[in-house]
Amino acid sequence: ASPRFMALQHTLASVDADVIAAFSSYSAFDYLHERAFDAVVLNAEGKRDIAFTISSAMRRNARLYHTPVLLLTDDVDTETSEEAFARGVSDLLPPGTDDTELRDRVLTLTSERRRRREAKATLEACRDTRSLDIETGLFHASFLTSHVEDLLQASARDELHFSMIA
């Protein structure tokens, strides 16, 4: 754990983020398989290859695929950036970035991850015989009509445009 990594952990803890630190790649994967995380910050200061390997491995794992990966780096150049994003890194946290920006960047990706999980859970909750024809896997026409009506009402209420492709 570098001083920067510890500062990030302290900054995240100050906003009640639940932070777990792993001190090896093996223990990191144990944690990742034991519970769901909203984001992963990898310390790539002086050991980029290990961080790239972990990020790549997460992208090959269906359960971890959508988990944002942020890289604490000691140097950002074009080659490093290209390699990082090719390996599935979501954001680079370069040196000189203040604690507040580091926290905000992590929390932005975290909230997006949570929003996607909630949307998925909502869609999964729709898989019910009242709304879905189990044999075909298609939604009943009445459910679709009701859903489109809800979307139209919400777009009118919020003064948003509504488009639909069928």
Coordinates of C-alpha atoms in Angstrom, one line a residue:
A1 CA 0.0 0.0 0.0
S2 CA 1.5 3.3 -1.1
P3 CA 0.9 6.6 0.6
R4 CA -1.4 7.6 -2.3
F5 CA -3.4 4.4 -2.0
M6 CA -3.8 4.9 1.7
A7 CA -4.9 8.5 1.2
L8 CA -7.5 7.4 -1.3
Q9 CA -8.7 4.8 1.2
H10 CA -9.0 7.4 3.9
T11 CA -10.8 9.8 1.6
L12 CA -13.3 7.2 0.6
A13 CA -13.8 6.2 4.2
S14 CA -14.7 9.8 5.0
V15 CA -17.8 9.5 2.9
D16 CA -18.8 6.2 4.5
A17 CA -17.6 4.1 1.5
D18 CA -16.9 0.5 2.5
V19 CA -13.3 0.0 1.5
I20 CA -11.5 -3.3 1.6
A21 CA -7.8 -3.5 0.8
A22 CA -6.1 -6.6 -0.5
F23 CA -2.4 -6.9 -0.1
S24 CA -1.8 -9.4 -2.9
S25 CA -3.4 -10.3 -6.2
Y26 CA -4.4 -13.7 -4.7
S27 CA -6.3 -12.2 -1.8
A28 CA -7.8 -9.6 -4.2
F29 CA -9.4 -12.3 -6.3
D30 CA -10.6 -14.1 -3.1
Y31 CA -12.4 -10.9 -2.1
L32 CA -13.8 -10.4 -5.6
H33 CA -15.3 -13.9 -5.6
E34 CA -16.7 -13.7 -2.1
R35 CA -18.8 -10.6 -2.5
A36 CA -20.0 -8.0 -5.0
F37 CA -18.0 -4.8 -5.3
D38 CA -19.1 -1.5 -6.9
A39 CA -15.5 -0.7 -8.1
V40 CA -12.0 -1.9 -7.9
V41 CA -8.9 0.4 -7.5
L42 CA -5.7 -1.2 -8.5
N43 CA -2.4 0.2 -7.3
A44 CA -0.2 0.2 -10.5
E45 CA 2.6 2.3 -9.1
G46 CA 5.7 0.5 -10.0
K47 CA 3.9 -2.7 -10.9
R48 CA 1.7 -2.1 -14.0
D49 CA 1.9 -5.6 -15.4
I50 CA 0.2 -7.1 -12.3
A51 CA -2.6 -4.5 -12.4
F52 CA -3.1 -5.1 -16.2
T53 CA -3.2 -8.8 -15.6
I54 CA -5.9 -8.4 -12.8
S55 CA -8.0 -6.1 -15.0
S56 CA -7.8 -8.5 -18.0
A57 CA -8.8 -11.4 -15.8
M58 CA -11.8 -9.5 -14.5
R59 CA -12.9 -8.8 -18.0
R60 CA -12.8 -12.5 -18.8
N61 CA -15.0 -13.3 -15.8
A62 CA -18.7 -12.9 -16.6
R63 CA -19.5 -11.9 -13.0
L64 CA -16.8 -9.3 -12.7
Y65 CA -17.0 -8.1 -16.3
H66 CA -18.9 -4.9 -15.6
T67 CA -17.1 -3.9 -12.4
P68 CA -15.3 -0.7 -13.0
V69 CA -11.5 -0.9 -12.6
L70 CA -9.5 2.2 -11.8
L71 CA -5.8 2.3 -11.9
L72 CA -3.6 4.4 -9.5
T73 CA -0.6 5.1 -11.7
D74 CA 2.8 6.7 -11.1
D75 CA 3.1 7.8 -14.7
V76 CA 0.6 8.3 -17.6
D77 CA 1.8 8.3 -21.1
T78 CA 0.1 7.3 -24.4
E79 CA 1.4 3.8 -24.4
T80 CA 0.4 3.1 -20.8
S81 CA -3.1 4.6 -21.4
E82 CA -3.7 2.5 -24.6
E83 CA -2.5 -0.7 -22.8
A84 CA -4.7 0.0 -19.7
F85 CA -7.9 0.7 -21.7
A86 CA -7.2 -2.4 -23.9
R87 CA -7.0 -4.5 -20.7
G88 CA -10.3 -3.2 -19.5
V89 CA -9.4 -0.4 -17.2
S90 CA -12.2 2.1 -16.8
D91 CA -10.2 5.1 -15.6
L92 CA -6.6 6.1 -14.9
L93 CA -5.9 8.0 -11.7
P94 CA -2.6 9.8 -12.5
P95 CA -0.1 11.3 -10.0
G96 CA -0.9 14.8 -8.9
T97 CA -4.7 14.2 -8.8
D98 CA -6.0 15.6 -5.5
D99 CA -7.9 13.4 -3.0
T100 CA -11.2 15.1 -3.7
E101 CA -11.0 14.4 -7.5
L102 CA -9.8 10.8 -6.8
R103 CA -12.8 10.2 -4.5
D104 CA -15.2 11.8 -7.0
R105 CA -13.9 9.7 -9.9
V106 CA -14.2 6.5 -7.9
L107 CA -17.7 7.4 -6.6
T108 CA -18.9 8.4 -10.1
L109 CA -18.1 4.9 -11.5
T110 CA -19.5 3.3 -8.3
S111 CA -22.8 5.1 -8.6
E112 CA -23.1 4.1 -12.3
R113 CA -22.4 0.4 -11.4
R114 CA -25.1 0.6 -8.7
R115 CA -27.6 2.2 -11.1
R116 CA -27.0 -0.6 -13.6
R117 CA -27.4 -3.3 -10.9
E118 CA -30.7 -1.7 -9.9
A119 CA -31.9 -1.6 -13.5
K120 CA -31.0 -5.2 -14.0
A121 CA -32.8 -6.2 -10.8
T122 CA -35.9 -4.3 -12.0
L123 CA -35.9 -6.0 -15.3
E124 CA -35.4 -9.4 -13.7
A125 CA -38.4 -8.7 -11.5
C126 CA -40.5 -8.3 -14.6
R127 CA -39.9 -12.0 -15.4
D128 CA -43.3 -13.0 -13.9
T129 CA -46.1 -15.0 -15.4
R130 CA -48.3 -11.9 -15.1
S131 CA -46.1 -10.0 -17.6
L132 CA -44.2 -12.8 -19.4
D133 CA -45.3 -15.7 -21.5
I134 CA -43.0 -18.4 -20.1
E135 CA -43.2 -20.6 -23.2
T136 CA -42.0 -17.9 -25.6
G137 CA -40.1 -15.7 -23.2
L138 CA -41.9 -12.6 -24.7
F139 CA -43.9 -10.1 -22.7
H140 CA -47.7 -10.0 -23.0
A141 CA -49.1 -7.3 -25.2
S142 CA -50.9 -5.7 -22.3
F143 CA -47.7 -5.5 -20.3
L144 CA -45.9 -3.8 -23.2
T145 CA -48.8 -1.3 -23.7
S146 CA -48.8 -0.5 -20.0
H147 CA -45.1 0.0 -20.0
V148 CA -45.2 2.3 -23.0
E149 CA -48.0 4.3 -21.4
D150 CA -45.9 4.8 -18.3
L151 CA -42.9 5.9 -20.4
L152 CA -45.1 8.4 -22.3
Q153 CA -46.5 9.8 -19.0
A154 CA -43.1 10.2 -17.5
S155 CA -41.7 11.9 -20.6
A156 CA -44.6 14.3 -20.7
R157 CA -44.3 15.0 -16.9
D158 CA -40.5 15.6 -17.2
E159 CA -40.9 17.4 -20.6
L160 CA -38.6 14.9 -22.3
H161 CA -38.8 13.6 -25.9
F162 CA -39.9 10.1 -26.3
S163 CA -38.8 7.8 -29.2
M164 CA -39.4 4.1 -29.6
I165 CA -38.2 1.6 -32.1
A166 CA -40.2 -1.6 -32.6

